[in-house]
Coordinates of N, CA and C in Angstrom, one line a residue:
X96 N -60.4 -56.8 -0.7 CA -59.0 -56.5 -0.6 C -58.8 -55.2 0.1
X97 N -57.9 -55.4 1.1 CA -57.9 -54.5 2.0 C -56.5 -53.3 1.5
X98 N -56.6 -52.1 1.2 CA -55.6 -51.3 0.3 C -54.8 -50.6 1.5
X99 N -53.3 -50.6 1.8 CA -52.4 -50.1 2.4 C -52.6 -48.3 2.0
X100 N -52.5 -47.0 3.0 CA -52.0 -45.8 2.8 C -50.5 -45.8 2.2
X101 N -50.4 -45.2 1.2 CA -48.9 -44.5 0.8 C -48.1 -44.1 1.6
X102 N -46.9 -44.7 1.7 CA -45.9 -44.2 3.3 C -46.0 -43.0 2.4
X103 N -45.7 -42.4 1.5 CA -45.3 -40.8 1.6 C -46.4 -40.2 2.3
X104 N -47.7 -40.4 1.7 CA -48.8 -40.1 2.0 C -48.5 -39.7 3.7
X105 N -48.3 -40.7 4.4 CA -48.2 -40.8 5.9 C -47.2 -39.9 6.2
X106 N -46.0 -39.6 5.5 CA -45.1 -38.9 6.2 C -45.9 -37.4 5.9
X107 N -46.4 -37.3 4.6 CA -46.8 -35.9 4.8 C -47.4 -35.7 5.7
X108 N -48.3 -36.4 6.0 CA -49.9 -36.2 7.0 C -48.9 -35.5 8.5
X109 N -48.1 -36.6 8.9 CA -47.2 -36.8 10.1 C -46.1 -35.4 10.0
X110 N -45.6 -34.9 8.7 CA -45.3 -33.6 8.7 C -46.3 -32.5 9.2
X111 N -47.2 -32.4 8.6 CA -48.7 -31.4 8.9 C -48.5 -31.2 10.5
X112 N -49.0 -32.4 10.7 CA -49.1 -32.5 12.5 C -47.6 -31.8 13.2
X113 N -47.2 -31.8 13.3 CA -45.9 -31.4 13.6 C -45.7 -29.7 13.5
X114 N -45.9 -29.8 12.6 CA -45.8 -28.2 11.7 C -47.4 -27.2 12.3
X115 N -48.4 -28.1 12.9 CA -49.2 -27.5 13.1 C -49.3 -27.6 14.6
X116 N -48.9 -28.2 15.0 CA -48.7 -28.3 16.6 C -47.0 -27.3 17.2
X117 N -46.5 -27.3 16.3 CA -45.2 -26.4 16.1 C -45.9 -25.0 16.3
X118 N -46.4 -24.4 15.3 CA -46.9 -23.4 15.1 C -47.9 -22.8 15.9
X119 N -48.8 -23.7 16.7 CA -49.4 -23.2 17.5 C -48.6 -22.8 19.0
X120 N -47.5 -23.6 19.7 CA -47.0 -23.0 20.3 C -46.3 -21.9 20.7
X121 N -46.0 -21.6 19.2 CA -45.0 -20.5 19.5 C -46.2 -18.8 18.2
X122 N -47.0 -19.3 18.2 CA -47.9 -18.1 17.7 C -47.7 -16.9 18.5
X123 N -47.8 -16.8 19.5 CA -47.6 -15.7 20.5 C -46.8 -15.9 22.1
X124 N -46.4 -14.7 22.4 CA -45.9 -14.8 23.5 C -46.6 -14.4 24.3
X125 N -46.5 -14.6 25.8 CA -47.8 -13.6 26.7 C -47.5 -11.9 27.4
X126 N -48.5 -11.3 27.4 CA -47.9 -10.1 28.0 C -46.7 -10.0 29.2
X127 N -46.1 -9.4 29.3 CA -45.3 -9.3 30.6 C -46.0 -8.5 31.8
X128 N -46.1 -9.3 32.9 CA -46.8 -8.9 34.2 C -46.4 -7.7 34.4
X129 N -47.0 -7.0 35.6 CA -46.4 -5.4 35.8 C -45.2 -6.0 36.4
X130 N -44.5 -6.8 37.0 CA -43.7 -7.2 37.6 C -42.2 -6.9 36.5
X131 N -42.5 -7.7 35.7 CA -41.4 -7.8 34.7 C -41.4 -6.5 33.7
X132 N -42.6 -6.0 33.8 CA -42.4 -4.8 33.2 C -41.5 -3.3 33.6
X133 N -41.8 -3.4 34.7 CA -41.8 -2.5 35.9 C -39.5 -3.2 35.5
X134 N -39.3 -4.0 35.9 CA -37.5 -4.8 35.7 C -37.5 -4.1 34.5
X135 N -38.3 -4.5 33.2 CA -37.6 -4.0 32.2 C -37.0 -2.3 32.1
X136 N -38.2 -1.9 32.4 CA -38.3 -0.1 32.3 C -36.9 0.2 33.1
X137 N -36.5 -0.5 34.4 CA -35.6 0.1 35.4 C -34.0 -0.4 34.3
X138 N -33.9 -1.8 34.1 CA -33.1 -2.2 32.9 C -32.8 -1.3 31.9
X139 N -34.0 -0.5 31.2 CA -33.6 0.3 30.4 C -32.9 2.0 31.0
X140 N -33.9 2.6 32.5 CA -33.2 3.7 32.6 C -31.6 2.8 32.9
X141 N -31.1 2.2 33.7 CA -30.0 2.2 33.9 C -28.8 1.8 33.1
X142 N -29.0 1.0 32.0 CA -28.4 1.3 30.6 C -28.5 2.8 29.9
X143 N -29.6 3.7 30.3 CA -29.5 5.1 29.4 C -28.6 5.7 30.3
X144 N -28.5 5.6 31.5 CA -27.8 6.3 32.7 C -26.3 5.8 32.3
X145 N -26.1 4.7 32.3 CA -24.6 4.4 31.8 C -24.1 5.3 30.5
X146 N -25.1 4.7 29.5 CA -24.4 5.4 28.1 C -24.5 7.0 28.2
X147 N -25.2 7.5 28.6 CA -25.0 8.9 28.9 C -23.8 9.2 29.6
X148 N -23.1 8.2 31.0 CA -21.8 8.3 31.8 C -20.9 8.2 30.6
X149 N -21.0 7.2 29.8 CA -20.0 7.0 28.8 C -19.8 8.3 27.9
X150 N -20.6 8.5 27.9 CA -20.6 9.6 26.3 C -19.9 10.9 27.3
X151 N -20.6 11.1 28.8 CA -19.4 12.4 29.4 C -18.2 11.8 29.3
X152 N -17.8 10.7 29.6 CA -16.2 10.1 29.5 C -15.5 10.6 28.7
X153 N -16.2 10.1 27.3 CA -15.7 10.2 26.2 C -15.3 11.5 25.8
X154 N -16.5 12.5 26.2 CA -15.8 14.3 25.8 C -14.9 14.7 26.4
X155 N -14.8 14.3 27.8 CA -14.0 14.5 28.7 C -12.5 14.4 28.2
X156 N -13.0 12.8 28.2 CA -10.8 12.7 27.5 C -10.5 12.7 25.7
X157 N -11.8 13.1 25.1 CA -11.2 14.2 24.0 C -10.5 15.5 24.1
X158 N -11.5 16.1 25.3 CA -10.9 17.7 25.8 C -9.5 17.5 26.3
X159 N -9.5 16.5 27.2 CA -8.1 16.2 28.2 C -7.0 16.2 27.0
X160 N -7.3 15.2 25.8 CA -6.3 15.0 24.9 C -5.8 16.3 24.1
X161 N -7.1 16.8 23.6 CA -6.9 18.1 22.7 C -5.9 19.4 23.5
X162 N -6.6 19.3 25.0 CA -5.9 20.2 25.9 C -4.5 19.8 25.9
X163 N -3.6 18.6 26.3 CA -3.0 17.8 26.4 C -2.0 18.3 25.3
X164 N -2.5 17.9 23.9 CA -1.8 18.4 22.4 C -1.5 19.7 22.4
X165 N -2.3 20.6 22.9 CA -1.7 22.1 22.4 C -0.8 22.7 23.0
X166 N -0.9 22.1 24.7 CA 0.0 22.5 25.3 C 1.8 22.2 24.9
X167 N 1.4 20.9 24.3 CA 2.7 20.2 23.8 C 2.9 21.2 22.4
X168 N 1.9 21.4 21.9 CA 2.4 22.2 20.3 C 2.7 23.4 21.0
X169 N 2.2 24.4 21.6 CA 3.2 25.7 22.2 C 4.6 25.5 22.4
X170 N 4.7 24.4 23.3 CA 6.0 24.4 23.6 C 6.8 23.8 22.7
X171 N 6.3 23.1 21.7 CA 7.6 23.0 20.4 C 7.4 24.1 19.0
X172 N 6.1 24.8 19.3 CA 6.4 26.1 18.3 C 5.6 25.3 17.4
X173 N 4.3 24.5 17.2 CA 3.8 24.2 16.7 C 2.4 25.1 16.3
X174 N 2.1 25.3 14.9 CA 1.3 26.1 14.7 C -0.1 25.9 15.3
X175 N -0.8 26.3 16.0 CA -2.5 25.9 16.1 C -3.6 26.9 15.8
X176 N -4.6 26.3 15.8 CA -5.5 27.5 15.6 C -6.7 27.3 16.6
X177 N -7.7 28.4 17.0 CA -8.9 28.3 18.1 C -9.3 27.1 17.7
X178 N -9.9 26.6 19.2 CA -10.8 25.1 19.1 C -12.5 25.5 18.5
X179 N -12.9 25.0 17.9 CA -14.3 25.1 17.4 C -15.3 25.2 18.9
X180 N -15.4 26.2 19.3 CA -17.0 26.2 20.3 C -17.9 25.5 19.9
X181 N -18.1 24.6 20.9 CA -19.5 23.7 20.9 C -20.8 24.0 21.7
X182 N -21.6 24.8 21.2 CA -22.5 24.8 22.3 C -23.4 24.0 23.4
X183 N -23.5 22.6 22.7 CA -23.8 21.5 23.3 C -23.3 20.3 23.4
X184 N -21.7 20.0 24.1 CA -20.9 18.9 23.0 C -21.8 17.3 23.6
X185 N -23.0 17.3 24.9 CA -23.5 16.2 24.9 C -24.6 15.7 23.9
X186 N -25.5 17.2 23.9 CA -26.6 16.9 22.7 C -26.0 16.4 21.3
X187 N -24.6 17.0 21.1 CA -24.5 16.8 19.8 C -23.6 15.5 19.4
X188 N -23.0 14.7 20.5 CA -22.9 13.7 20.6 C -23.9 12.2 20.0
X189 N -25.4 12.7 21.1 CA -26.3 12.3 21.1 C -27.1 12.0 20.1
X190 N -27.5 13.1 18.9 CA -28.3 13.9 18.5 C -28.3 13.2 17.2
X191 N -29.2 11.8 16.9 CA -29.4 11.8 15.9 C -29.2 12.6 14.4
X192 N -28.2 12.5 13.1 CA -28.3 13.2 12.1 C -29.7 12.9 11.4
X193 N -30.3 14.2 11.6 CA -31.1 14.3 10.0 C -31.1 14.3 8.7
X194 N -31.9 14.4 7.6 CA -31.3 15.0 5.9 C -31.4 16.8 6.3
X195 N -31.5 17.4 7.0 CA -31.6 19.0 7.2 C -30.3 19.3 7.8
X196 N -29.6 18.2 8.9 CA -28.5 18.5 9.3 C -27.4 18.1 8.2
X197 N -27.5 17.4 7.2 CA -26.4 16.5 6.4 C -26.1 17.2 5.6
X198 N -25.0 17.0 5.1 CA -24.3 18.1 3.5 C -25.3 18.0 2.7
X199 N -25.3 18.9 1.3 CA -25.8 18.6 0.7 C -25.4 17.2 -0.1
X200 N -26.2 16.8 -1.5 CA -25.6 15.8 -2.4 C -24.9 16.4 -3.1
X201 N -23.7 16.2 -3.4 CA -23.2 16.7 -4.6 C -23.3 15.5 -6.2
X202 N -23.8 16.4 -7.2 CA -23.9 14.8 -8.3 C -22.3 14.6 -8.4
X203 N -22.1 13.2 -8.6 CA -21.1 11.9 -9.0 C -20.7 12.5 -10.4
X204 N -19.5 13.2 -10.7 CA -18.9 13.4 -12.2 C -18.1 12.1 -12.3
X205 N -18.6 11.3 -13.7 CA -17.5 10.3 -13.4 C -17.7 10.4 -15.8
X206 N -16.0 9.4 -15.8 CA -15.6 9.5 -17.4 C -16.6 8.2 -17.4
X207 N -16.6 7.4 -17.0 CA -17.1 5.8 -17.1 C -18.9 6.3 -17.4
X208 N -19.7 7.0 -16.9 CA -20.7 7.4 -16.6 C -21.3 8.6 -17.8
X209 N -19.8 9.1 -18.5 CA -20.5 10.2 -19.0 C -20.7 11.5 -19.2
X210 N -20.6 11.8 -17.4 CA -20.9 12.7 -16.5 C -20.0 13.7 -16.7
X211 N -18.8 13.1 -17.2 CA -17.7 13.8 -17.0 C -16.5 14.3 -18.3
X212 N -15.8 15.8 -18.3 CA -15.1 15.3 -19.5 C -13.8 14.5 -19.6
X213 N -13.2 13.6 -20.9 CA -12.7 12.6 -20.5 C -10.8 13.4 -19.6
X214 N -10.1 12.4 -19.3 CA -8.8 13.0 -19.1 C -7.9 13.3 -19.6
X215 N -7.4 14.6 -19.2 CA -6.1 15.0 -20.3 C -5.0 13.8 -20.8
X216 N -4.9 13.1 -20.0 CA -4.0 11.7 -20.4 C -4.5 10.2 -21.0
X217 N -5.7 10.3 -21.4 CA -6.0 9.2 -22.4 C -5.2 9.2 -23.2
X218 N -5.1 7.9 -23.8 CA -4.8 7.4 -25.5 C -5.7 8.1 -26.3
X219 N -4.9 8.6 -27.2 CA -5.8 9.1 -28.8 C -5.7 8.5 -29.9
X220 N -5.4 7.2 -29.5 CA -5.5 6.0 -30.5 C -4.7 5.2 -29.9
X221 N -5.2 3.7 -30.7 CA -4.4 2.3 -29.8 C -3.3 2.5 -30.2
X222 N -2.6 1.8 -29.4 CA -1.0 1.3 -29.4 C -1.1 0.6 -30.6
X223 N 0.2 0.9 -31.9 CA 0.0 -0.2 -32.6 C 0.8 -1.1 -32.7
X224 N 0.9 -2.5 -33.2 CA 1.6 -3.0 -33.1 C 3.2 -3.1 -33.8
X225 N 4.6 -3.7 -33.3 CA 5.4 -3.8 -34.1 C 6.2 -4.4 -33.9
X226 N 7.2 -4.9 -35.2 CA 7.5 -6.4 -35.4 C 8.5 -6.9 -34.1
X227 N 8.5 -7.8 -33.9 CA 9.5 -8.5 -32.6 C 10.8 -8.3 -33.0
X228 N 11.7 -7.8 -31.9 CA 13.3 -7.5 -32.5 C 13.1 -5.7 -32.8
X229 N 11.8 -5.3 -32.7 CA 12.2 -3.4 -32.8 C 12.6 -2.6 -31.8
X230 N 13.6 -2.7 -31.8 CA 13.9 -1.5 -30.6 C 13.0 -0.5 -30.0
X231 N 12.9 -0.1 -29.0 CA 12.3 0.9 -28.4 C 12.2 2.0 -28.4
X232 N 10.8 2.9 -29.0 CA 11.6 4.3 -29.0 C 10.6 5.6 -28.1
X233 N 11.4 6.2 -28.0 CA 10.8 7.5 -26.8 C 10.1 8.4 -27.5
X234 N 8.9 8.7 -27.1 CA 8.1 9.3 -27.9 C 8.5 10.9 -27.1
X235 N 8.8 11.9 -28.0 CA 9.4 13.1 -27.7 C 8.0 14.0 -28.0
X236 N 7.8 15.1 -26.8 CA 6.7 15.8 -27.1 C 7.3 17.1 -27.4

């Protein structure tokens, strides 16, 4: 008596295959020739060359605006005070924040937490209840 394989049996098998012939094509990609390498590198300086155009843009017509504002606040008697000196406004644009550049932490005071003491305006006991039909009355301090 000749015994049939289990269709599941078969689909698994026929999964495997799939999944292993899957997998081998896409295991790796190949290096990129100097050719394409050489495109990428020039792709990257000329995207840093733009964003760097962008970022002078951008201080530019902050200054233009800021300049722009004060001149308008003189002439209506508007109070101002000195602009902050920047000694590098592209680097600092640029310039990655570190934890050495960042505020310090301040700890979280909170009432929910503990941390904290509670508020002068809590309840100092529940509301209590009273009968339906009682008028309302104003608590006088």
């Amino acid at each position: 008596m000749k015994r049939t394989p289990h269709i599941g049996i078969m689909r698994l098998l026929g999964i495997a295959a799939i999944a292993l012939v899957t997998g081998a094509a896409h295991a790796a990609l190949p290096a990129p020739n100097p050719q394409q390498a050489a495109l990428a590198a020039q792709k990257k300086a000329a995207a840093d060359a733009q964003a760097q155009k962008d970022k002078e843009t951008l201080l530019a017509t902050m200054d233009a605006i800021s300049d722009r504002w004060r001149a308008r606040a003189a002439k209506e008697g508007w109070p101002t005070h000195a602009p902050v000196p920047v000694a590098a406004p592209a680097a600092a644009v640029s310039a990655p924040t570190t934890a050495a550049t960042t505020a310090p932490v301040v700890a979280v005071r909170s009432e929910k937490a503990g941390t904290a003491a509670p508020s002068e305006d809590i309840k100092k006991r529940q509301t209590q209840a009273v009968p339906k039909g009682t008028p309302p009355t104003v608590n006088a301090k």
